[in-house]
């Protein structure tokens, strides 16, 4: 705790909340500090002259610095009005949200209201610990991890897309050679919960897959060239207002793999390998795009796309799954296929010719029922009753016919993200209230 307090004091001007976070991070770093042998390190309190870092670590640091300079050379200044150390010091209500291989992420409230996600190096995370075990140099290892976060920041500044978490600002503080302290301030999201997603309506799962495809399209044609997300897993993404966004970019590669011959360009996954070509320029061309697409297939599409999709769309979805699983499609074809599915779904063209059923319902214009607790159905948009996305009153009638409890329904004013209305299905007709915009459809007893 002494190190934590010492480090927090050294921060001096920091406000209570940011101080608490830094103290927490420093606390997390304590085992790493103890595990270190102190060589090449400037320790708190006593200040022995820094010993040289091990050559391997020095080389890794040099490579990361070079990587950073290359990214920074391409521009990407902080946007006007971006948050900085001043805002960080005034932030409050800091609580840890999660951590990964390299970083720890906390939620914080800004002084002017609004919440952000703060990202910093995880001093006792696997990355720093592995490095300390290897080189025995905690401060050098934390610096190496800080370079990774700086790389992520450089990428986030240059990649602006709805599928990339938004960077609100950063606080960079450097005290001498040994320590750099970087805190990124990001749009706040919530971790992706695959189990929960599997229980949401197909339309919402399709939305997540479509936003991922749009992100991969952007990454394939980004201002920095074709970018691969090397550590592509659901935990590198968060949800913000129902939209999927990538948050972990420190493992992104902005360059295609170099090669001498085709044999250098095999794209290997645990279950499959794809032989690719080595271009005359000595690069495995298209590898980054293909790597992302196959990962999207294996981590997202296979789980989220097919399950309970509208019947008529299933052949198209299974084409998408086969073509991305075999990498027959590139990202351009994949996006086109997704947009075709969206068009068929939005326009109602997917509805097969069916007997017209709405004629069997009595319509009561200018009335609706009170939305109270009623029978449940899957996958309802409301936990109180049966609220489903429909194309039209005709489709709602078909749904009501297929549910024995359903006695009536209304097509509400609420819309899903595709613009389709939600219909409320009910088993009783207790409270009718006047509503000039509503039509209540009542099942006629046979
Ligand atoms: N903007 C954010 N909002 C909410 N949680 C986040 C945000 N960014 C990251 N996280 C959470 O923190 C974890 C670690 O962040 P990440 O950038 O993946 O670090 P690492 O490089 O260590 O894997 C993520 O798995 C995610 O659950
Ligand atoms: Mg991560």
Coordinates of C-alpha atoms and ligand atoms in Angstrom, one line a residue:
X1 CA 0.0 0.0 0.0
X2 CA 3.0 2.2 0.6
X3 CA 3.9 2.1 -3.0
X4 CA 0.3 2.9 -3.9
X5 CA 0.2 5.9 -1.6
X6 CA 3.6 7.0 -2.8
X7 CA 2.6 6.9 -6.3
X8 CA -0.7 8.7 -5.7
X9 CA 1.2 11.4 -3.8
X10 CA 3.6 11.8 -6.6
X11 CA 0.5 12.5 -8.8
X12 CA 0.0 15.4 -6.3
X13 CA -2.7 17.4 -8.1
X14 CA -5.0 14.5 -8.7
X15 CA -8.6 14.7 -7.5
X16 CA -9.9 12.1 -5.1
X17 CA -11.6 9.8 -7.6
X18 CA -8.8 9.6 -10.1
X19 CA -6.5 9.2 -7.1
X20 CA -8.5 6.3 -5.9
X21 CA -8.3 4.6 -9.3
X22 CA -4.6 5.1 -9.5
X23 CA -4.2 3.8 -6.0
X24 CA -6.2 0.8 -7.1
X25 CA -4.1 0.3 -10.1
X26 CA -0.9 0.6 -8.1
X27 CA -2.3 -1.9 -5.6
X28 CA -2.9 -4.3 -8.4
X29 CA 0.7 -3.7 -9.5
X30 CA 2.1 -4.6 -6.1
X31 CA 2.7 -8.3 -6.7
X32 CA 4.5 -7.4 -9.9
X33 CA 6.7 -5.0 -8.0
X34 CA 7.4 -7.7 -5.4
X35 CA 8.1 -10.3 -8.1
X36 CA 10.7 -8.0 -9.7
X37 CA 14.3 -8.2 -8.7
X38 CA 14.6 -4.4 -8.8
X39 CA 17.2 -4.4 -11.6
X40 CA 16.9 -1.7 -14.1
X41 CA 14.3 -0.1 -11.9
X42 CA 13.9 3.2 -10.2
X43 CA 12.1 2.2 -6.9
X44 CA 9.8 4.5 -4.9
X45 CA 11.5 6.4 -2.0
X46 CA 15.1 5.3 -2.4
X47 CA 16.2 6.4 -5.9
X48 CA 19.1 4.3 -6.9
X49 CA 20.6 5.1 -10.3
X50 CA 18.6 3.1 -12.9
X51 CA 20.4 0.0 -14.1
X52 CA 20.3 -0.8 -17.8
X53 CA 17.3 -2.8 -19.0
X54 CA 17.8 -6.3 -20.3
X55 CA 18.7 -6.2 -24.1
X56 CA 15.6 -8.2 -25.1
X57 CA 13.2 -5.8 -23.3
X58 CA 15.1 -2.8 -24.7
X59 CA 14.6 -4.2 -28.2
X60 CA 10.9 -4.8 -27.6
X61 CA 10.6 -1.2 -26.3
X62 CA 12.4 0.1 -29.4
X63 CA 10.1 -1.8 -31.7
X64 CA 7.0 -0.5 -30.0
X65 CA 8.3 3.0 -30.1
X66 CA 9.0 2.7 -33.8
X67 CA 5.5 1.3 -34.4
X68 CA 4.0 4.2 -32.4
X69 CA 6.0 6.8 -34.3
X70 CA 4.8 5.4 -37.6
X71 CA 1.2 5.6 -36.5
X72 CA 1.6 9.1 -35.0
X73 CA 3.3 10.3 -38.2
X74 CA 0.1 9.8 -40.1
X75 CA -1.6 12.6 -38.1
X76 CA -4.7 12.2 -35.9
X77 CA -4.5 15.1 -33.6
X78 CA -6.8 15.1 -30.5
X79 CA -10.1 16.6 -31.5
X80 CA -11.1 20.1 -30.3
X81 CA -12.8 19.9 -27.0
X82 CA -11.2 16.5 -26.1
X83 CA -11.0 15.6 -22.5
X84 CA -7.6 15.8 -20.7
X85 CA -5.9 15.4 -17.3
X86 CA -8.0 18.3 -15.9
X87 CA -11.3 16.4 -16.5
X88 CA -9.7 13.2 -15.2
X89 CA -8.8 14.9 -11.9
X90 CA -12.4 16.1 -11.4
X91 CA -14.0 12.7 -12.2
X92 CA -15.7 10.8 -9.4
X93 CA -17.5 7.6 -8.7
X94 CA -14.7 5.4 -10.1
X95 CA -15.5 1.7 -10.2
X96 CA -13.7 -1.1 -12.0
X97 CA -15.6 -2.6 -15.0
X98 CA -13.2 -5.3 -16.1
X99 CA -9.7 -6.1 -17.3
X100 CA -8.0 -8.1 -19.9
X101 CA -4.5 -9.2 -20.9
X102 CA -3.0 -5.7 -20.7
X103 CA -5.4 -3.1 -19.4
X104 CA -7.9 -2.4 -16.6
X105 CA -11.1 -0.4 -17.3
X106 CA -13.1 1.6 -14.9
X107 CA -16.3 3.6 -15.1
X108 CA -16.2 7.3 -13.9
X109 CA -18.6 10.2 -13.7
X110 CA -17.4 13.5 -15.2
X111 CA -17.8 16.7 -13.3
X112 CA -20.2 18.1 -15.8
X113 CA -22.4 14.9 -15.7
X114 CA -22.0 12.0 -18.1
X115 CA -20.0 8.9 -17.6
X116 CA -16.9 7.6 -19.3
X117 CA -14.8 4.5 -19.4
X118 CA -11.2 5.0 -18.2
X119 CA -8.5 2.6 -19.5
X120 CA -5.1 2.2 -18.0
X121 CA -2.3 -0.3 -17.9
X122 CA -3.1 -3.2 -15.6
X123 CA 0.0 -3.4 -13.5
X124 CA -0.7 -7.0 -12.4
X125 CA -2.3 -8.1 -15.6
X126 CA -1.0 -11.1 -17.6
X127 CA 1.0 -9.0 -20.0
X128 CA 3.0 -7.1 -17.4
X129 CA 3.5 -10.2 -15.3
X130 CA 4.7 -12.4 -18.2
X131 CA 7.1 -9.7 -19.1
X132 CA 8.4 -9.3 -15.5
X133 CA 8.9 -13.1 -15.3
X134 CA 10.9 -12.9 -18.5
X135 CA 13.0 -9.8 -17.9
X136 CA 12.6 -9.1 -14.2
X137 CA 12.1 -5.4 -14.8
X138 CA 8.7 -4.2 -13.6
X139 CA 9.0 -0.5 -14.6
X140 CA 10.3 -1.4 -18.1
X141 CA 7.5 -3.9 -18.5
X142 CA 4.8 -1.4 -17.5
X143 CA 6.3 1.0 -20.0
X144 CA 6.1 -1.7 -22.7
X145 CA 2.4 -2.1 -21.8
X146 CA 1.9 1.7 -21.8
X147 CA 3.2 1.8 -25.4
X148 CA 0.5 -0.7 -26.3
X149 CA -2.1 1.6 -24.8
X150 CA -0.6 4.5 -26.6
X151 CA -0.8 2.5 -29.9
X152 CA -4.5 1.9 -29.2
X153 CA -5.0 5.6 -28.6
X154 CA -3.2 6.5 -31.9
X155 CA -5.5 4.0 -33.7
X156 CA -8.7 5.2 -32.0
X157 CA -7.8 8.8 -32.9
X158 CA -7.5 7.9 -36.6
X159 CA -10.3 5.4 -36.9
X160 CA -13.6 7.1 -36.6
X161 CA -16.5 4.7 -37.2
X162 CA -19.8 3.9 -35.4
X163 CA -18.3 0.4 -34.8
X164 CA -15.2 1.7 -33.1
X165 CA -15.5 2.9 -29.5
X166 CA -15.2 6.7 -29.4
X167 CA -12.2 8.3 -27.8
X168 CA -13.2 11.3 -25.7
X169 CA -9.7 12.2 -24.6
X170 CA -6.6 11.1 -22.7
X171 CA -4.3 12.0 -19.8
X172 CA -0.6 11.4 -20.4
X173 CA 1.8 12.0 -17.5
X174 CA 5.4 11.1 -17.6
X175 CA 7.7 11.2 -14.6
X176 CA 11.3 10.8 -15.7
X177 CA 12.5 7.8 -17.7
X178 CA 10.8 5.0 -15.7
X179 CA 7.1 5.8 -15.6
X180 CA 4.6 6.9 -18.1
X181 CA 1.0 7.0 -16.9
X182 CA -1.6 7.0 -19.6
X183 CA -5.3 7.0 -19.1
X184 CA -7.7 6.8 -22.0
X185 CA -11.2 8.3 -21.6
X186 CA -13.6 6.4 -23.8
X187 CA -17.3 6.1 -24.6
X188 CA -18.8 3.9 -21.9
X189 CA -20.2 0.6 -23.0
X190 CA -21.2 -2.7 -21.4
X191 CA -19.5 -6.0 -22.0
X192 CA -20.9 -8.3 -24.6
X193 CA -23.0 -11.0 -23.0
X194 CA -23.3 -13.8 -25.6
X195 CA -25.7 -15.9 -23.4
X196 CA -28.1 -12.9 -23.1
X197 CA -27.7 -12.2 -26.8
X198 CA -28.8 -15.7 -27.7
X199 CA -32.1 -15.0 -26.0
X200 CA -32.8 -11.7 -27.9
X201 CA -35.0 -11.5 -31.0
X202 CA -33.4 -12.5 -34.3
X203 CA -33.7 -8.9 -35.5
X204 CA -31.4 -7.7 -32.7
X205 CA -28.9 -10.4 -33.3
X206 CA -28.9 -9.7 -37.0
X207 CA -28.2 -6.0 -36.1
X208 CA -25.1 -7.0 -34.2
X209 CA -23.8 -9.1 -37.0
X210 CA -24.6 -6.4 -39.6
X211 CA -22.7 -3.7 -37.5
X212 CA -19.8 -6.1 -37.2
X213 CA -19.8 -6.6 -41.0
X214 CA -19.9 -2.8 -41.5
X215 CA -17.0 -2.4 -39.1
X216 CA -14.9 -5.1 -40.9
X217 CA -15.7 -3.3 -44.2
X218 CA -14.4 -0.1 -42.8
X219 CA -11.3 -1.8 -41.4
X220 CA -10.6 -3.5 -44.8
X221 CA -10.7 0.0 -46.5
X222 CA -9.4 2.1 -43.6
X223 CA -7.2 5.2 -44.1
X224 CA -4.4 3.2 -42.5
X225 CA -4.8 0.3 -45.0
X226 CA -6.4 -3.1 -44.3
X227 CA -6.4 -3.7 -40.5
X228 CA -6.7 -7.0 -38.8
X229 CA -7.9 -7.4 -35.2
X230 CA -5.4 -10.0 -34.1
X231 CA -7.1 -10.8 -30.8
X232 CA -10.6 -11.1 -32.1
X233 CA -13.0 -12.3 -29.4
X234 CA -16.4 -11.2 -28.1
X235 CA -14.7 -9.8 -25.0
X236 CA -12.9 -7.2 -27.2
X237 CA -16.2 -5.6 -28.0
X238 CA -18.8 -3.6 -26.0
X239 CA -22.4 -2.6 -26.5
X240 CA -23.3 1.1 -26.6
X241 CA -27.0 1.9 -26.9
X242 CA -27.6 -1.5 -28.5
X243 CA -24.7 -1.1 -31.0
X244 CA -21.6 -3.3 -31.2
X245 CA -18.3 -1.5 -30.9
X246 CA -14.7 -2.7 -30.8
X247 CA -12.8 -1.4 -27.8
X248 CA -9.5 -3.3 -27.8
X249 CA -7.3 -2.1 -30.6
X250 CA -3.8 -2.5 -29.2
X251 CA -3.5 -5.9 -30.9
X252 CA -4.5 -4.5 -34.3
X253 CA -2.2 -4.9 -37.3
X254 CA -2.1 -2.3 -39.9
X255 CA 0.2 -4.2 -42.2
X256 CA -0.2 -7.4 -44.2
X257 CA 2.2 -10.2 -43.4
X258 CA 5.4 -10.2 -45.3
X259 CA 6.2 -13.3 -47.4
X260 CA 8.7 -14.8 -49.8
X261 CA 6.4 -17.4 -51.3
X262 CA 2.8 -18.7 -51.1
X263 CA 3.9 -21.2 -48.4
X264 CA 4.4 -18.2 -46.0
X265 CA 0.7 -17.2 -46.4
X266 CA -1.3 -20.0 -44.8
X267 CA -4.1 -18.6 -42.7
X268 CA -4.4 -21.0 -39.8
X269 CA -7.3 -21.5 -37.5
X270 CA -7.8 -24.4 -35.0
X271 CA -10.4 -26.1 -37.3
X272 CA -9.3 -24.9 -40.7
X273 CA -6.5 -23.6 -42.8
X274 CA -6.6 -21.4 -45.9
X275 CA -3.7 -21.2 -48.4
X276 CA -3.3 -17.6 -49.6
X277 CA -1.1 -16.0 -52.3
X278 CA 2.1 -14.0 -51.8
X279 CA 2.0 -10.9 -53.9
X280 CA 4.9 -9.6 -56.0
X281 CA 5.3 -6.9 -53.4
X282 CA 6.1 -9.7 -50.9
X283 CA 2.8 -9.4 -48.9
X284 CA 0.1 -11.9 -48.1
X285 CA -2.5 -9.9 -49.8
X286 CA -6.0 -9.9 -48.3
X287 CA -4.9 -11.8 -45.3
X288 CA -6.0 -9.2 -42.7
X289 CA -9.5 -9.0 -44.2
X290 CA -9.8 -12.7 -44.4
X291 CA -8.6 -13.2 -40.8
X292 CA -11.3 -10.8 -39.5
X293 CA -14.0 -12.3 -41.6
X294 CA -13.4 -15.9 -40.5
X295 CA -13.2 -14.8 -36.9
X296 CA -16.5 -12.9 -37.3
X297 CA -17.9 -16.2 -38.8
X298 CA -16.7 -18.4 -36.0
X299 CA -17.3 -16.1 -33.0
X300 CA -20.4 -14.2 -34.1
X301 CA -22.3 -15.4 -37.2
X302 CA -22.5 -19.1 -36.3
X303 CA -24.1 -18.3 -32.9
X304 CA -26.2 -15.3 -33.7
X305 CA -27.4 -15.5 -37.3
X306 CA -29.3 -18.7 -38.0
X307 CA -31.2 -19.4 -34.8
X308 CA -35.0 -18.6 -35.1
X309 CA -34.5 -16.5 -38.3
X310 CA -37.6 -15.9 -40.5
X311 CA -38.1 -19.1 -42.5
X312 CA -37.8 -17.5 -45.9
X313 CA -34.5 -15.8 -45.0
X314 CA -32.9 -19.0 -43.8
X315 CA -31.5 -20.2 -47.2
X316 CA -29.8 -16.7 -47.6
X317 CA -28.4 -16.8 -44.1
X318 CA -27.1 -20.3 -44.6
X319 CA -25.4 -19.1 -47.9
X320 CA -23.7 -16.3 -45.9
X321 CA -22.6 -18.8 -43.2
X322 CA -21.2 -21.3 -45.8
X323 CA -19.5 -18.6 -47.9
X324 CA -17.8 -16.8 -44.9
X325 CA -16.9 -20.1 -43.3
X326 CA -15.1 -21.2 -46.5
X327 CA -13.8 -17.6 -47.1
X328 CA -15.5 -17.7 -50.6
X329 CA -16.8 -14.3 -49.8
X330 CA -14.6 -11.3 -49.1
X331 CA -16.0 -8.5 -46.9
X332 CA -17.5 -6.6 -49.9
X333 CA -19.6 -9.6 -50.9
X334 CA -20.5 -10.3 -47.3
X335 CA -21.8 -6.8 -46.8
X336 CA -23.8 -7.0 -50.0
X337 CA -25.4 -10.3 -48.8
X338 CA -26.3 -8.8 -45.4
X339 CA -27.8 -5.7 -47.1
X340 CA -29.9 -8.0 -49.3
X341 CA -31.2 -9.8 -46.2
X342 CA -32.0 -6.5 -44.5
X343 CA -33.9 -5.2 -47.6
X344 CA -36.0 -8.4 -47.8
X345 CA -36.7 -8.2 -44.1
X346 CA -37.6 -4.5 -44.1
X347 CA -39.8 -4.6 -47.2
X348 CA -41.7 -7.6 -46.0
X349 CA -40.8 -9.4 -49.3
X350 CA -39.7 -12.4 -47.2
X351 CA -43.2 -13.1 -46.2
X352 CA -44.3 -16.1 -48.2
X353 CA -47.7 -16.1 -49.8
X354 CA -50.0 -17.1 -47.0
X355 CA -53.8 -17.2 -46.5
X356 CA -55.1 -13.8 -45.5
X357 CA -56.1 -14.0 -41.9
X358 CA -56.8 -10.4 -40.9
X359 CA -60.3 -10.6 -42.4
X360 CA -61.2 -13.0 -39.5
X361 CA -60.6 -10.2 -37.0
X362 CA -62.9 -7.5 -35.9
X363 CA -61.1 -4.1 -36.1
X364 CA -61.9 -1.5 -33.5
X365 CA -60.5 1.8 -34.6
X366 CA -59.5 4.5 -32.1
X367 CA -59.0 2.0 -29.2
X368 CA -56.2 0.1 -27.6
X369 CA -55.7 -2.0 -24.5
X370 CA -53.7 -1.0 -21.4
X371 CA -50.3 -2.5 -21.5
X372 CA -50.3 -4.6 -18.4
X373 CA -49.1 -8.0 -17.4
X374 CA -50.4 -10.7 -19.8
X375 CA -49.2 -13.9 -21.3
X376 CA -45.6 -14.2 -22.3
X377 CA -44.1 -15.3 -25.6
X378 CA -40.6 -15.7 -27.0
X379 CA -38.8 -13.5 -28.0
X380 CA -40.8 -10.7 -26.6
X381 CA -39.5 -7.1 -26.5
X382 CA -41.3 -6.7 -23.1
X383 CA -41.0 -8.8 -20.0
X384 CA -44.6 -8.0 -19.1
X385 CA -46.2 -9.6 -22.1
X386 CA -46.0 -10.6 -25.7
X387 CA -44.6 -7.8 -27.8
X388 CA -43.2 -8.8 -31.1
X389 CA -41.8 -7.1 -34.2
X390 CA -44.1 -7.5 -37.2
X391 CA -44.2 -6.3 -40.8
X392 CA -47.9 -5.6 -40.9
X393 CA -51.3 -6.2 -39.2
X394 CA -51.6 -9.2 -41.6
X395 CA -48.4 -10.8 -40.2
X396 CA -49.6 -10.0 -36.6
X397 CA -52.9 -11.8 -37.4
X398 CA -50.9 -14.9 -38.5
X399 CA -48.9 -14.8 -35.2
X400 CA -52.1 -14.3 -33.1
X401 CA -53.7 -17.3 -34.9
X402 CA -50.7 -19.5 -34.0
X403 CA -50.9 -18.7 -30.3
X404 CA -53.8 -20.2 -28.4
X405 CA -53.9 -17.5 -25.6
X406 CA -54.0 -14.7 -28.1
X407 CA -57.5 -13.0 -28.3
X408 CA -56.5 -9.6 -29.6
X409 CA -53.6 -7.5 -30.8
X410 CA -52.7 -3.9 -31.5
X411 CA -49.9 -2.6 -33.8
X412 CA -48.2 -0.1 -31.6
X413 CA -46.3 3.1 -32.5
X414 CA -43.1 1.7 -31.2
X415 CA -40.5 0.7 -33.9
X416 CA -37.6 -1.6 -34.0
X417 CA -34.2 -0.5 -35.5
X418 CA -35.3 -1.7 -38.9
X419 CA -38.4 0.6 -38.7
X420 CA -40.8 -2.3 -38.2
X421 CA -43.7 -1.8 -35.7
X422 CA -44.0 -3.8 -32.5
X423 CA -47.4 -5.6 -32.0
X424 CA -48.8 -6.3 -28.6
X425 CA -50.6 -9.6 -28.3
X426 CA -53.1 -10.1 -25.4
X427 CA -55.3 -12.8 -24.0
X428 CA -57.9 -10.6 -22.4
X429 CA -59.8 -7.5 -23.3
X430 CA -60.3 -5.8 -19.9
X431 CA -59.3 -2.2 -20.1
X432 CA -59.9 -0.4 -23.4
X433 CA -58.8 3.1 -23.7
X434 CA -59.4 5.6 -26.5
X435 CA -56.4 6.2 -28.8
X436 CA -57.0 8.0 -32.1
X437 CA -53.9 6.4 -33.7
X438 CA -54.6 2.8 -32.6
X439 CA -56.5 -0.1 -34.1
X440 CA -57.4 -3.0 -31.9
X441 CA -57.9 -6.3 -33.7
X442 CA -60.1 -8.9 -31.9
X443 CA -60.2 -12.6 -32.8
X444 CA -63.6 -13.8 -33.7
X445 CA -64.7 -16.9 -32.0
X446 CA -64.9 -19.8 -34.4
Ligands
LIG1 N1 -15.5 1.5 -23.3 C1 -15.7 0.4 -22.4 N2 -16.9 0.4 -21.7 C2 -17.1 -0.6 -20.8 N3 -16.3 -1.6 -20.7 C3 -15.1 -1.7 -21.4 C4 -14.8 -0.6 -22.3 N4 -13.6 -1.0 -22.9 C5 -13.2 -2.1 -22.3 N5 -14.1 -2.6 -21.4 C6 -14.0 -3.8 -20.6 O1 -12.7 -4.0 -20.1 C7 -12.1 -5.2 -20.6 C8 -10.6 -4.9 -20.9 O2 -10.5 -4.0 -21.9 P1 -9.5 -4.3 -23.2 O3 -9.4 -3.1 -24.0 O4 -10.1 -5.5 -23.9 O5 -8.2 -4.6 -22.5 P2 -7.0 -5.7 -22.8 O6 -6.2 -5.2 -23.9 O7 -6.3 -5.9 -21.5 O8 -7.7 -7.0 -23.2 C9 -12.9 -5.6 -21.8 O9 -13.0 -7.0 -22.0 C10 -14.3 -5.0 -21.5 O10 -15.1 -5.9 -20.8
LIG2 MG1 -9.2 -7.2 -24.4

